Structure formats: C-alpha cells, structure tokens
C-alpha cells in the first residue's frame, strides 16, 4: 500500500506536506501555472529504472481549505539515512560494511542522475534527509524530496551539506557553479556523516553554517580512527577547488573496491 | 589625500562663480516675468514661478524624472505617453486617465475626452481635481488659495509636481518609483498692485515626498504608535530604538555583526542584508546568496534585497506593512516597524 512519505523534508514542520510548505510564498494562490509546472517537475521524479532511486508514485492535491499538495511514494519503514544515523533508540547501528554499501548505492544513484540530460533530471539535493533505506538495506535517493520551483529557491534549510560555491553569491561575471561538482561535495558530507555518526555543524544555525562555509572556511573535521582509504575519499571529494573533485563515474569503482575488501 | 584635497579646493573656488551665474539667471528670469505681468491683460493679480536655478537643480530634475516615469508606467496600458509634465497635464485630460487608473477602474469620470475651449478645459480640470480632493484628504488647497485649477492650468511647475507627489503618496501601493527626498523649491511670487507696481517676494517651498514625513497631512489617518511616539516623545522613541537594535545585535552577533555596526539604523538596514540575515537566523534557514545582491551598492539592488527581506518576514508570520522603498531611503520609523514585528513574533518563542 503506497503511503505518503514526503514529510519532514521541508523545514522544521513535522506535518505531512501542505501547499504552505511546498510553496514558500503562501501569498501565491495555487494557480494553474503552478500546477502545470509542478506536474512537469513531478514527472521528472518518476524514474523506475534504477534500484538506488525511489520514484514518486502519485500526487495528492486539494485546491482549497487548506490548499494541499503532497507527493506519494513507497512506504519505507526504516526511514531516512538521517534518522537511521541520528535517530536514537531502536534503530540498528550502521556498521562499517553498511556504510560502504550505502556509499556505493548513493554514488550509483547520483551517477545515474548525472548521466541524464540536465533538463530531464529532477533537481535532487543530496543530503542524508533525502536518502531512504529500503527493506533490503539498499540506500535510495528519495526523488520525491527534489526541489520544486513552487517552493521557491530562497530558503535553504540544510546548508551544511552544500558546497561553498553553491552557498556564496554568484561571481560578478555571472558564471554559474558546476552543480555536479557541488553534488560531489554533498556526497562527501554524507560519507563524513556516516563514518562519524554526527550531524555536521550540529551546534550552529543554518544561517551561521551558510555564511561560515561560504566565507569563513568552515569545514567538517575528518576524525582520526577511520580507515585511511575512507578519509582519503572524503578528502578528495571535498576539495575546495570544484574541478579537483572526482565525478561519480570515477568514484563508483573506487567505492566498490573498498566495499569488496 | 592630495587629490581629495585638490578636488575640495577646486570646488570651493568654483562654487561662488556658479552661484553668481545662477543668481544672474534667476534675476533675469524674474525681470522678464515682471515685464510680462506688467503688460498682460490677465486678470490674475499674483503669479508664482519656480526659479530656474531651483528648477535645474539635481533633486528637482530627479523628482521630475521620477514623476514622469511613474505616470508613463501607470498609463502605458492606455497607450498614453507623457513627454512634458507641464504641457501634457494642464488640461486635465491625462490627469483624468491617471486618476481612473489609480482608482483601479472604480471611478469613471464622465467628461468628454477632447475639450478645446478654455472654459471647457477649466471645468473639466476643476472637476477632476475635486474628485481627487474627495479621495485624497491630504490634498488641501491652502497652498494655492482657491485656484488649484488655475495654477495647474497655467502650468505652474510647483503645483503640478505637488499634485503628483500627493497622488504617489496616496496611492503608494501603485507607485514603484522612489522619489528623492528633502526637496526645496525656490519660488518667486509676483503681485500686481492696483497702482501698477509689482511687489516681488522669493521664498522656499519644501516638497515632502515620503509618506512618513510631516509637513502636510497624508492620507494615513491611522498613524501608528511609532509615528505617535516619534512625534510626542523622541526620548522614548530613541529608547525603544536602542532596545530593538540591541535585540538585532544579540541575534546577529554569531554572524559577525557587532552592535556598533548597527548604531546608525538608517544606514545599517537600508541594503536589506542585515534584515535577511536576521530573519533567516530566527526562522531557521540560510538565505541563498544567489537570491540577493552582495554588496548592494545601488538603490535598485538595495530595493531588491529589501523586497526579499520583507517577503521572508511576512512568510515567517510577522505582520508588517512597511514599504521597501522607505527602508531603502533609510526611514528609521519604517525600519523600527519591521524589526518590531520580528521581535514580537520571535522574542516570545526564544
């Protein structure tokens, strides 16, 4: 039975997604243009051909009292990677082997998205809240949590996973940053999160994190006591110079090799 | 330092000359007008003019440009283009269209479009001005005596600007043009005495372009507590200001903003960046720096920033109806209003 899984992804609210959360400007009515745009973007999240992607299955929409827009995807009883790592009691501890497997799963999912035509892929923002664990212990990218234009792009609730260049102002020349390389940074934060079981910059507010990562060189600290290989992977994926970070195509075989050992 | 010094010295050397030229120009202008008045058969006894030096001053030109831009934006839908405020507005035709537009089509003035006789034009102008006066209580007639339509009809520069400024203030929600502030019009008033001699008087008339400025009444009948406090007890107002600034400083301290940087409230908040950081910090998100301008070194950029900040403030559930333009122009009361609305919403929670 499909179940609404799209909750908790948009800001601090814990209620199932309402239009007020999907739509960052509540003053905007749910116009037919918004609905059309939303439907187009929703269609991009329906990718059924990869085992590390979790497609959206349907939309629930109500025009009035209150206007509600929710996305339905398959029920994942284990929950998100974030809740598995930081959720507390009753959750199985993620051991080293699980970490390596999840890393491969996530990288494969990301590689699939990066291989798509840019205008046909969903705008997926990689962080541990947007990764779910299915019944077979596979990590899957929850495509229903992609960015939709109806939500607006002003508010960033999880800057801790974002690359400095994605947080800083666009350069005066107007050159956009490389989104794929920025995704690689997010991936390294997820790896860091899995090996440390810590929330990145846990005691800072999103505003502080955004400003300090973008302008004050705030970075996660790679702790001692993790395997040198994993530390090295995290380090190269988190290079300050975006062009020095690898692609997912390059990183997948490395991660596979690490998982086999 | 040397260049700066030299520039300043050059300025101080040049200035007297410029003023003298302007003075001569003004004097010539007045003499000419006096001659005209002497020889005219116009029954009017008083004339008033804006002096050329004032008319060509930067601020007045800017005001003129802004007003023209505003009218043309308003009337673009009706394919009316105003090229010269004095020449195009005097007969009431464009004013009528402008007023109808501002009223959102609710008001229709039932007067023929094209009127050629002077009396017909005056009637129509009078009618339009009456309607405007009925709607905008701030538009009072004392300034020109009982002959507004005369002063508009005779293309009195000050009267036309004044009327338009009143309209921008009354319909501030339909005006996206930010008018320059603290404008003075240097005027000369000529009066024809019964014996044929002419008395001359020059004086400055201020033009108040901000809704919150005192001077003449605005349409805002319900002045809020900030306005009252500002007027009645400046000391208490400053105290409140201090409290609110400290509140902002406490919240922005972790972002590297010191209280001293906020002391000059009018300057510290006009680019919107501090407001954006404040609301993001309190409401628990980072604001994408792709969404606003850093640094905001022009008024346009500041306006975009402040508009974003106000959107975010409203979305956070704060009730505020401040205009972005007033914050950009550094209006302390408006800035206090926004901060207070944020304070009300978040200080109880934390």
Tab-separated table of C-alpha atoms in Angstrom, chain B residues 163-334:
chain	number	residue	atom	x	y	z
B	163	UNK	CA	-0.345	67.337	-7.049
B	164	UNK	CA	1.543	64.356	-8.463
B	165	UNK	CA	3.537	63.854	-5.278
B	166	UNK	CA	0.282	63.780	-3.319
B	167	UNK	CA	-1.031	61.136	-5.683
B	168	UNK	CA	2.093	58.999	-5.324
B	169	UNK	CA	1.690	59.169	-1.573
B	170	UNK	CA	-1.977	58.392	-1.534
B	171	UNK	CA	-1.676	55.517	-3.970
B	172	UNK	CA	1.682	54.385	-2.651
B	173	UNK	CA	0.804	50.770	-3.365
B	174	UNK	CA	0.678	51.623	-7.057
B	175	UNK	CA	3.880	53.563	-7.105
B	176	UNK	CA	7.154	51.739	-7.566
B	177	UNK	CA	9.165	54.842	-8.167
B	178	UNK	CA	11.200	56.136	-5.287
B	179	UNK	CA	11.117	59.879	-5.138
B	180	UNK	CA	14.112	61.851	-3.932
B	181	UNK	CA	13.650	63.387	-0.524
B	182	UNK	CA	14.115	66.730	1.178
B	183	UNK	CA	13.460	68.828	-1.884
B	184	UNK	CA	13.166	72.586	-1.756
B	185	UNK	CA	11.643	74.639	-4.496
B	186	UNK	CA	12.874	78.216	-4.672
B	187	UNK	CA	9.896	80.240	-5.779
B	188	UNK	CA	9.220	83.824	-6.640
B	189	UNK	CA	5.793	85.346	-6.005
B	190	UNK	CA	4.871	88.427	-8.002
B	191	UNK	CA	1.908	90.563	-7.073
B	192	UNK	CA	0.446	93.279	-9.223
B	193	UNK	CA	-0.650	96.201	-7.094
B	194	UNK	CA	-3.631	98.370	-8.025
B	195	UNK	CA	-1.281	101.218	-8.862
B	196	UNK	CA	0.507	99.107	-11.447
B	197	UNK	CA	3.656	98.448	-9.458
B	198	UNK	CA	4.813	94.917	-8.823
B	199	UNK	CA	5.854	93.501	-5.479
B	200	UNK	CA	8.276	90.643	-5.539
B	201	UNK	CA	8.830	88.015	-2.896
B	202	UNK	CA	11.084	84.989	-3.048
B	203	UNK	CA	10.830	82.073	-0.693
B	204	UNK	CA	11.488	78.349	-0.465
B	205	UNK	CA	8.700	75.814	-0.505
B	206	UNK	CA	9.568	72.353	0.769
B	207	UNK	CA	8.212	69.310	-1.029
B	208	UNK	CA	7.644	66.340	1.254
B	209	UNK	CA	7.846	63.163	-0.733
B	210	UNK	CA	7.840	60.440	1.911
B	211	UNK	CA	4.578	59.174	3.335
B	212	UNK	CA	6.012	59.318	6.783
B	213	UNK	CA	7.311	62.833	6.552
B	214	UNK	CA	5.425	65.507	8.373
B	215	UNK	CA	4.711	68.742	6.634
B	216	UNK	CA	1.304	68.338	5.282
B	217	UNK	CA	-1.217	65.704	6.234
B	218	UNK	CA	-1.039	62.447	4.396
B	219	UNK	CA	-3.881	60.086	3.776
B	220	UNK	CA	-2.741	57.931	6.658
B	221	UNK	CA	-5.407	58.789	9.143
B	222	UNK	CA	-4.457	56.000	11.474
B	223	UNK	CA	-0.986	56.955	12.435
B	224	UNK	CA	0.657	54.089	14.228
B	225	UNK	CA	2.355	54.067	17.592
B	226	UNK	CA	5.759	54.632	16.096
B	227	UNK	CA	4.575	57.799	14.460
B	228	UNK	CA	2.980	58.983	17.710
B	229	UNK	CA	5.981	58.128	19.792
B	230	UNK	CA	8.281	59.791	17.314
B	231	UNK	CA	6.258	62.968	17.406
B	232	UNK	CA	5.379	63.138	21.085
B	233	UNK	CA	8.363	61.714	22.856
B	234	UNK	CA	11.592	61.486	20.963
B	235	UNK	CA	13.343	60.298	24.072
B	236	UNK	CA	11.125	57.230	24.413
B	237	UNK	CA	11.415	56.577	20.728
B	238	UNK	CA	15.190	56.546	20.979
B	239	UNK	CA	14.993	54.220	23.953
B	240	UNK	CA	12.835	51.798	22.003
B	241	UNK	CA	15.199	52.098	19.085
B	242	UNK	CA	18.104	51.213	21.355
B	243	UNK	CA	16.294	48.153	22.652
B	244	UNK	CA	15.435	46.905	19.192
B	245	UNK	CA	18.957	47.480	17.902
B	246	UNK	CA	20.335	45.501	20.834
B	247	UNK	CA	17.872	42.726	20.051
B	248	UNK	CA	19.114	42.563	16.461
B	249	UNK	CA	22.739	42.745	17.578
B	250	UNK	CA	22.245	39.853	20.020
B	251	UNK	CA	20.893	37.683	17.251
B	252	UNK	CA	23.400	38.676	14.602
B	253	UNK	CA	26.378	38.569	16.902
B	254	UNK	CA	27.123	34.970	15.956
B	255	UNK	CA	27.230	36.062	12.327
B	256	UNK	CA	29.931	38.609	12.988
B	257	UNK	CA	27.721	41.689	13.267
B	258	UNK	CA	28.601	43.989	16.161
B	259	UNK	CA	26.209	46.345	17.849
B	260	UNK	CA	28.312	49.357	16.860
B	261	UNK	CA	27.785	48.448	13.216
B	262	UNK	CA	24.060	48.870	13.695
B	263	UNK	CA	24.052	52.143	15.557
B	264	UNK	CA	23.262	54.257	12.535
B	265	UNK	CA	19.972	52.484	11.917
B	266	UNK	CA	19.106	54.360	8.748
B	267	UNK	CA	22.319	53.191	7.093
B	268	UNK	CA	22.729	49.750	8.659
B	269	UNK	CA	19.434	48.347	7.379
B	270	UNK	CA	18.852	50.070	4.103
B	271	UNK	CA	20.571	47.445	1.967
B	272	UNK	CA	18.369	44.694	3.407
B	273	UNK	CA	21.255	42.334	4.119
B	274	UNK	CA	21.054	42.608	7.901
B	275	UNK	CA	17.295	42.043	7.759
B	276	UNK	CA	17.730	38.971	5.567
B	277	UNK	CA	20.318	37.533	7.962
B	278	UNK	CA	18.124	38.316	10.963
B	279	UNK	CA	15.013	36.609	9.643
B	280	UNK	CA	16.987	33.600	8.397
B	281	UNK	CA	18.750	33.234	11.722
B	282	UNK	CA	15.472	33.407	13.654
B	283	UNK	CA	13.324	31.353	11.313
B	284	UNK	CA	15.919	28.602	10.924
B	285	UNK	CA	17.197	28.740	7.377
B	286	UNK	CA	20.021	30.093	5.272
B	287	UNK	CA	19.014	32.502	2.553
B	288	UNK	CA	20.570	31.576	-0.745
B	289	UNK	CA	23.089	34.254	-1.582
B	290	UNK	CA	22.071	33.797	-5.191
B	291	UNK	CA	18.740	35.331	-4.274
B	292	UNK	CA	20.045	38.756	-3.317
B	293	UNK	CA	22.778	41.255	-4.036
B	294	UNK	CA	26.036	41.343	-2.094
B	295	UNK	CA	27.195	44.032	-1.941
B	296	UNK	CA	24.171	46.160	-2.684
B	297	UNK	CA	25.786	49.326	-3.960
B	298	UNK	CA	22.886	50.823	-5.888
B	299	UNK	CA	19.364	51.702	-4.847
B	300	UNK	CA	17.929	49.169	-7.276
B	301	UNK	CA	19.957	46.378	-5.720
B	302	UNK	CA	19.037	47.559	-2.231
B	303	UNK	CA	15.388	47.606	-3.187
B	304	UNK	CA	15.539	44.025	-4.454
B	305	UNK	CA	17.202	42.939	-1.218
B	306	UNK	CA	14.705	44.723	0.990
B	307	UNK	CA	11.807	43.333	-1.007
B	308	UNK	CA	13.149	39.822	-0.466
B	309	UNK	CA	13.666	40.550	3.238
B	310	UNK	CA	10.104	41.791	3.616
B	311	UNK	CA	8.737	38.741	1.765
B	312	UNK	CA	10.625	36.482	4.157
B	313	UNK	CA	9.454	38.475	7.174
B	314	UNK	CA	5.823	38.163	6.086
B	315	UNK	CA	6.225	34.464	5.292
B	316	UNK	CA	7.621	33.954	8.801
B	317	UNK	CA	4.256	35.157	10.056
B	318	UNK	CA	5.167	38.663	11.149
B	319	UNK	CA	2.619	41.303	10.412
B	320	UNK	CA	4.212	44.290	8.804
B	321	UNK	CA	3.087	46.605	6.076
B	322	UNK	CA	6.206	48.616	5.574
B	323	UNK	CA	7.187	49.722	2.112
B	324	UNK	CA	10.524	48.539	0.803
B	325	UNK	CA	11.198	51.978	-0.626
B	326	UNK	CA	11.032	53.601	2.794
B	327	UNK	CA	13.611	51.232	4.197
B	328	UNK	CA	15.942	51.813	1.276
B	329	UNK	CA	15.652	55.535	1.826
B	330	UNK	CA	16.703	54.943	5.428
B	331	UNK	CA	13.449	55.888	7.149
B	332	UNK	CA	14.145	54.975	10.765
B	333	UNK	CA	10.496	54.587	11.711
B	334	UNK	CA	9.875	52.103	8.927
